[in-house]
Amino acid sequence: MSEESNAVSHPFLDLAPLSAARFAAIEDRVARLLSTEQDVVIMQGEALLPLEGAIRGAAGPGTTALNVITGPYGQTFGDWLRDCGARVYDLAVPFHTAVTAAQIRDALTEHPEIDFVSLVHAEAATGNTNPVAEIGEVVRAHGALFYLDAVASVGAEPVLPDAWGVDLCVIGAQKAMGGPAGVSAVSVSERAWARMAANPAAPRRSYLSLLDWKERWVDAGRKVLLHAPAQLEMLALEACVERIEAEGLDAVMGRHAAAAAAVRAGVVAWGGGLEPYVHAASDAAPVATTLRTPAGVDAAEVVAVALAADPSLPLAAGGGALASTMIRVNHYGSAASAATVEACLTALRAALPTA
């Protein structure tokens, strides 16, 4: 005689298995979001998984890379490239600005052997964004493989791998898309697949391996998944894309642009000592706005006071050496709204010490 189960039902548990067909359909929706005909692979982990996997798949001892540094992620990519055995030329620009296509062209002219270019589209940590369309033209003319971190930019501004000549474009849903952090995606050009296939150091039979997904998933017709999918995160990603489709991608990007403009305009109009960290509005990322505190005012302390009054505000101090001088307003996803911007500015004004 069996006992009746006392298990409590829960919407996150006991779900029907996620089929390969549904997994593939979610990939197709992400591809449409990027307006790409390239293969799109959804990776079962936070965006660092495809970011590292794409570099380790495409770069090796024979690679000569131009690594653009406009924030902390650019520094990380250079470390990975060197760890792969690549020869790396770093192009670092001040974090309060953006790199230019002319700077990229000059670097490629000085080092014509460069065959790989790595770039972060928008650095949420420093608040800048780079002109990928113009840079893509330069990289394409040179013939190098173009790797782009669009994790922070997708949903906040256009991300167009095909139009821009991007060979490896990594996105995550946790910022402007307003979705989960536990899954991510990468679009891969035929050139990038060929580069990985020819790279003897590319990961195989590994969680980092894009080639495993290529051979066992893409080339096999997307019929059988490599392993059990992260079901809750996949369903959250599907819901996230549905919400963007319902609102309209242009409207979502418009909200982010309006929020960024409002933060910059608000601190300038107030004149209370905060300044936009990124000098030119054209170089500022719509996903998040960074602010410089007045001399002698500790940014981390200001943020702590503001969050003590309202812990829900999307405020953070800068990372590392920037913690004492930079405040970040993370107006992305649902926080890309006039009400959130006003609440953040009001809290920061109240938290700043008076003379």
Coordinates of C-alpha atoms in Angstrom, one line a residue:
M1 CA 0.0 0.0 0.0
S2 CA 1.5 3.3 -1.1
E3 CA 1.4 6.5 0.9
E4 CA 0.1 9.6 -0.7
S5 CA 2.8 12.1 -1.5
N6 CA 3.0 15.1 0.7
A7 CA 5.2 17.0 -1.8
V8 CA 4.3 20.6 -2.3
S9 CA 3.9 21.6 -5.9
H10 CA 6.0 24.5 -7.1
P11 CA 6.0 26.3 -10.5
F12 CA 9.8 25.9 -10.8
L13 CA 9.8 22.2 -10.2
D14 CA 8.5 19.0 -11.9
L15 CA 8.4 20.6 -15.3
A16 CA 8.1 18.6 -18.5
P17 CA 11.5 18.1 -20.2
L18 CA 12.6 20.9 -22.6
S19 CA 12.7 19.3 -26.0
A20 CA 15.5 19.8 -28.6
A21 CA 12.9 21.4 -30.9
R22 CA 12.0 24.0 -28.4
F23 CA 15.6 24.7 -27.6
A24 CA 16.3 25.2 -31.3
A25 CA 13.2 27.5 -31.6
I26 CA 14.6 29.7 -28.8
E27 CA 17.9 29.9 -30.7
D28 CA 16.0 31.0 -33.8
R29 CA 14.3 33.7 -31.9
V30 CA 17.6 35.0 -30.6
A31 CA 19.0 34.9 -34.1
R32 CA 16.1 37.1 -35.3
L33 CA 16.8 39.5 -32.4
L34 CA 20.3 39.9 -33.9
S35 CA 19.1 40.0 -37.5
T36 CA 21.7 37.3 -38.3
E37 CA 21.9 34.3 -40.7
Q38 CA 24.9 33.0 -38.8
D39 CA 24.6 29.9 -36.6
V40 CA 23.5 30.9 -33.1
V41 CA 24.4 28.6 -30.2
I42 CA 22.8 29.1 -26.8
M43 CA 25.4 28.1 -24.1
Q44 CA 24.3 26.7 -20.8
G45 CA 26.1 29.1 -18.6
E46 CA 26.7 32.8 -17.9
A47 CA 28.2 34.8 -20.7
L48 CA 31.8 34.2 -19.5
L49 CA 31.3 30.7 -20.9
P50 CA 31.0 31.6 -24.6
L51 CA 33.3 34.6 -24.2
E52 CA 36.1 32.3 -23.1
G53 CA 35.1 29.4 -25.3
A54 CA 35.1 31.6 -28.4
I55 CA 38.6 32.9 -27.7
R56 CA 40.0 29.5 -26.9
G57 CA 38.3 28.0 -29.9
A58 CA 39.5 30.6 -32.4
A59 CA 42.9 31.6 -31.0
G60 CA 46.1 29.7 -30.5
P61 CA 49.9 29.8 -30.8
G62 CA 49.7 31.0 -34.4
T63 CA 47.3 33.8 -33.7
T64 CA 48.3 37.5 -33.7
A65 CA 45.6 39.5 -32.0
L66 CA 44.7 43.1 -31.5
N67 CA 42.9 43.4 -28.2
V68 CA 41.1 46.6 -27.6
I69 CA 40.8 47.7 -23.9
T70 CA 38.1 50.2 -23.0
G71 CA 37.3 48.6 -19.6
P72 CA 37.9 45.5 -17.5
Y73 CA 36.6 42.9 -19.9
G74 CA 39.0 44.0 -22.6
Q75 CA 41.8 43.3 -20.1
T76 CA 40.4 39.8 -19.4
F77 CA 40.3 39.0 -23.1
G78 CA 43.9 39.9 -23.5
D79 CA 44.8 37.5 -20.6
W80 CA 42.9 34.7 -22.3
L81 CA 44.5 35.3 -25.6
R82 CA 48.0 35.2 -24.1
D83 CA 47.1 32.1 -22.2
C84 CA 46.1 30.5 -25.6
G85 CA 49.6 31.3 -26.9
A86 CA 48.6 34.1 -29.1
R87 CA 50.8 37.1 -29.7
V88 CA 48.8 40.1 -28.4
Y89 CA 48.9 43.8 -29.1
D90 CA 46.8 45.7 -26.7
L91 CA 45.2 49.0 -27.7
A92 CA 44.1 50.7 -24.5
V93 CA 42.2 54.0 -24.5
P94 CA 41.1 56.0 -21.4
F95 CA 37.9 54.6 -19.8
H96 CA 36.2 57.9 -20.1
T97 CA 36.1 57.7 -23.9
A98 CA 35.7 55.2 -26.8
V99 CA 38.1 53.7 -29.3
T100 CA 37.8 55.0 -32.9
A101 CA 37.9 53.2 -36.2
A102 CA 41.0 55.3 -37.1
Q103 CA 42.9 53.9 -34.0
I104 CA 42.0 50.4 -35.1
R105 CA 43.1 51.1 -38.7
D106 CA 46.4 52.5 -37.5
A107 CA 47.1 49.5 -35.3
L108 CA 46.4 47.1 -38.1
T109 CA 48.6 49.1 -40.5
E110 CA 51.4 49.0 -37.9
H111 CA 51.0 45.3 -37.4
P112 CA 49.7 43.8 -40.7
E113 CA 50.1 40.3 -39.3
I114 CA 47.1 40.7 -37.0
D115 CA 44.4 38.1 -37.8
F116 CA 42.1 38.4 -34.8
V117 CA 40.5 41.5 -33.2
S118 CA 38.7 41.4 -29.9
L119 CA 36.5 44.3 -28.7
V120 CA 33.8 45.0 -26.1
H121 CA 30.8 46.8 -27.6
A122 CA 29.6 48.5 -24.4
E123 CA 31.5 48.3 -21.1
A124 CA 28.8 48.6 -18.5
A125 CA 31.5 48.8 -15.8
T126 CA 32.9 52.0 -17.3
G127 CA 29.9 53.3 -19.2
N128 CA 31.4 53.7 -22.6
T129 CA 30.4 52.2 -26.0
N130 CA 32.4 51.7 -29.1
P131 CA 31.4 52.4 -32.8
V132 CA 31.3 48.8 -33.9
A133 CA 29.8 49.4 -37.4
E134 CA 32.8 51.6 -38.4
I135 CA 35.3 49.4 -36.7
G136 CA 33.8 46.3 -38.4
E137 CA 34.5 47.9 -41.8
V138 CA 38.1 48.4 -41.0
V139 CA 38.5 44.9 -39.6
R140 CA 36.8 43.3 -42.6
A141 CA 39.0 45.2 -45.0
H142 CA 42.0 43.9 -43.2
G143 CA 40.7 40.4 -43.3
A144 CA 41.0 39.6 -39.5
L145 CA 38.5 37.6 -37.5
F146 CA 36.3 39.9 -35.5
Y147 CA 35.3 38.9 -31.9
L148 CA 32.7 41.1 -30.1
D149 CA 31.4 41.1 -26.6
A150 CA 27.9 42.5 -26.9
V151 CA 26.6 41.2 -23.5
A152 CA 25.9 44.7 -22.2
S153 CA 24.8 46.3 -25.4
V154 CA 22.2 43.9 -26.8
G155 CA 18.8 45.3 -26.1
A156 CA 20.2 48.8 -25.3
E157 CA 21.5 49.6 -28.8
P158 CA 21.7 47.9 -32.2
V159 CA 23.8 44.7 -32.4
L160 CA 24.1 43.5 -36.0
P161 CA 26.7 40.8 -36.5
D162 CA 26.1 40.3 -40.2
A163 CA 25.9 43.9 -41.2
W164 CA 29.0 44.7 -39.1
G165 CA 31.1 41.7 -40.2
V166 CA 31.3 40.3 -36.7
D167 CA 32.5 36.6 -36.7
L168 CA 31.9 35.8 -33.1
C169 CA 29.3 37.8 -31.3
V170 CA 28.5 36.9 -27.7
I171 CA 25.4 38.1 -25.9
G172 CA 23.8 37.7 -22.5
A173 CA 20.3 38.4 -21.4
Q174 CA 20.9 39.7 -17.9
K175 CA 21.4 43.3 -18.6
A176 CA 19.4 45.4 -21.2
M177 CA 17.3 42.3 -22.3
G178 CA 16.0 42.0 -18.7
G179 CA 16.4 38.2 -18.7
P180 CA 18.3 35.5 -16.9
A181 CA 22.0 35.4 -16.3
G182 CA 22.4 31.6 -16.4
V183 CA 22.3 31.2 -20.2
S184 CA 24.0 33.1 -23.0
A185 CA 24.5 32.9 -26.7
V186 CA 27.1 33.3 -29.5
S187 CA 26.6 33.8 -33.2
V188 CA 29.3 32.2 -35.2
S189 CA 30.3 32.9 -38.9
E190 CA 31.5 30.3 -41.3
R191 CA 34.9 31.9 -41.1
A192 CA 35.0 31.5 -37.4
W193 CA 33.9 27.8 -37.6
A194 CA 36.7 27.2 -40.1
R195 CA 39.2 28.9 -37.9
M196 CA 38.2 26.8 -34.9
A197 CA 38.3 23.6 -36.9
A198 CA 41.8 24.4 -38.0
N199 CA 43.0 25.2 -34.5
P200 CA 44.6 22.1 -32.9
A201 CA 44.3 23.8 -29.5
A202 CA 40.6 24.4 -29.7
P203 CA 38.7 22.8 -26.8
R204 CA 37.1 19.5 -27.6
R205 CA 34.9 17.3 -25.4
S206 CA 34.8 20.2 -23.0
Y207 CA 32.2 22.5 -21.6
L208 CA 34.1 25.4 -23.3
S209 CA 33.9 23.7 -26.7
L210 CA 31.9 25.5 -29.4
L211 CA 33.1 22.8 -31.8
D212 CA 31.2 20.2 -29.8
W213 CA 28.0 22.2 -30.4
K214 CA 28.9 22.6 -34.0
E215 CA 29.5 18.9 -34.7
R216 CA 27.0 17.3 -32.4
W217 CA 24.2 19.9 -32.5
V218 CA 24.3 22.3 -35.5
D219 CA 25.7 19.8 -38.1
A220 CA 23.4 17.0 -36.7
G221 CA 20.3 19.0 -37.5
R222 CA 19.7 20.2 -33.9
K223 CA 17.8 17.0 -33.0
V224 CA 19.6 15.8 -29.9
L225 CA 21.0 18.1 -27.2
L226 CA 24.5 17.6 -25.9
H227 CA 23.4 17.4 -22.3
A228 CA 20.4 18.3 -20.1
P229 CA 19.5 21.9 -20.7
A230 CA 19.3 24.5 -18.0
Q231 CA 15.5 24.4 -18.2
L232 CA 14.5 27.3 -16.0
E233 CA 17.0 29.6 -17.6
M234 CA 16.0 28.6 -21.1
L235 CA 12.3 29.2 -20.3
A236 CA 13.3 32.6 -18.8
L237 CA 15.2 33.4 -21.9
E238 CA 12.3 32.5 -24.1
A239 CA 10.0 34.7 -21.9
C240 CA 12.5 37.5 -22.1
V241 CA 12.7 37.4 -25.9
E242 CA 8.9 37.2 -26.1
R243 CA 8.6 40.4 -23.9
I244 CA 11.1 42.2 -26.2
E245 CA 9.2 41.1 -29.3
A246 CA 5.9 42.3 -27.7
E247 CA 7.3 45.7 -26.8
G248 CA 9.4 46.0 -29.9
L249 CA 13.2 46.1 -30.0
D250 CA 13.3 49.7 -31.2
A251 CA 11.1 50.7 -28.2
V252 CA 13.3 48.8 -25.8
M253 CA 16.4 50.5 -27.1
G254 CA 14.6 53.8 -27.0
R255 CA 13.9 53.4 -23.3
H256 CA 17.6 52.7 -22.6
A257 CA 18.7 55.7 -24.7
A258 CA 16.2 58.0 -22.9
A259 CA 17.3 56.7 -19.5
A260 CA 21.0 57.4 -20.3
A261 CA 20.2 60.9 -21.6
A262 CA 18.1 61.7 -18.5
V263 CA 20.9 60.7 -16.1
R264 CA 23.4 62.8 -17.9
A265 CA 21.1 65.8 -18.2
G266 CA 20.0 65.5 -14.6
V267 CA 23.4 65.6 -13.1
V268 CA 24.5 68.5 -15.3
A269 CA 21.4 70.5 -14.6
W270 CA 21.7 69.9 -10.9
G271 CA 25.3 71.1 -10.7
G272 CA 25.9 69.4 -7.4
G273 CA 29.4 68.1 -8.2
L274 CA 28.5 64.8 -9.9
E275 CA 29.8 64.7 -13.5
P276 CA 29.3 62.2 -16.4
Y277 CA 32.4 59.9 -16.2
V278 CA 32.3 59.4 -20.0
H279 CA 33.0 62.9 -21.4
A280 CA 31.1 62.8 -24.7
A281 CA 27.5 61.7 -24.9
S282 CA 28.3 59.9 -28.2
D283 CA 30.8 57.7 -26.4
A284 CA 28.4 56.9 -23.5
A285 CA 26.6 53.5 -23.3
P286 CA 22.8 53.5 -23.1
V287 CA 22.9 50.4 -20.8
A288 CA 24.4 52.2 -17.8
T289 CA 25.7 55.7 -17.0
T290 CA 28.8 56.2 -14.9
L291 CA 29.3 59.3 -12.8
R292 CA 32.4 60.9 -11.3
T293 CA 32.2 62.1 -7.7
P294 CA 33.7 65.5 -6.6
A295 CA 37.2 65.5 -5.3
G296 CA 37.4 64.2 -1.8
V297 CA 34.0 62.4 -2.0
D298 CA 34.2 58.6 -1.8
A299 CA 31.8 57.1 -4.4
A300 CA 31.4 53.8 -2.4
E301 CA 30.3 55.7 0.6
V302 CA 27.8 57.8 -1.4
V303 CA 26.3 54.6 -2.9
A304 CA 26.2 52.9 0.5
V305 CA 24.2 55.8 1.9
A306 CA 21.8 55.9 -1.1
L307 CA 21.2 52.1 -0.9
A308 CA 20.6 52.2 2.8
A309 CA 17.7 54.5 2.1
D310 CA 16.4 52.4 -0.8
P311 CA 18.2 49.0 -1.4
S312 CA 16.2 48.5 -4.6
L313 CA 17.9 51.2 -6.5
P314 CA 20.2 50.0 -9.4
L315 CA 23.3 51.8 -8.1
A316 CA 26.8 50.5 -7.6
A317 CA 30.3 51.9 -7.0
G318 CA 32.9 51.4 -9.6
G319 CA 35.0 48.3 -9.5
G320 CA 38.6 48.0 -8.3
A321 CA 40.5 51.3 -8.4
L322 CA 37.4 53.1 -9.6
A323 CA 35.4 52.3 -6.4
S324 CA 36.3 55.6 -4.7
T325 CA 35.6 57.9 -7.7
M326 CA 32.9 56.3 -9.9
I327 CA 29.2 55.7 -9.4
R328 CA 27.3 53.5 -11.8
V329 CA 23.6 53.9 -12.5
N330 CA 22.6 50.5 -14.0
H331 CA 19.4 51.7 -15.8
Y332 CA 18.9 48.5 -17.8
G333 CA 16.1 46.1 -18.4
S334 CA 13.0 47.1 -16.4
A335 CA 15.1 49.8 -14.7
A336 CA 15.4 51.7 -18.0
S337 CA 12.6 54.1 -17.0
A338 CA 12.1 57.7 -16.1
A339 CA 10.8 56.8 -12.6
T340 CA 13.9 54.8 -11.8
V341 CA 16.3 57.5 -13.1
E342 CA 14.6 60.1 -11.0
A343 CA 14.7 57.9 -7.9
C344 CA 18.4 57.3 -8.4
L345 CA 19.2 61.0 -8.9
T346 CA 17.1 62.0 -5.9
A347 CA 18.9 59.4 -3.7
L348 CA 22.3 60.4 -4.9
R349 CA 21.7 64.1 -4.2
A350 CA 20.5 63.2 -0.7
A351 CA 23.6 61.0 -0.1
L352 CA 26.2 63.4 -1.3
P353 CA 27.9 65.2 1.7
T354 CA 27.1 68.8 2.0
A355 CA 30.0 71.3 2.2

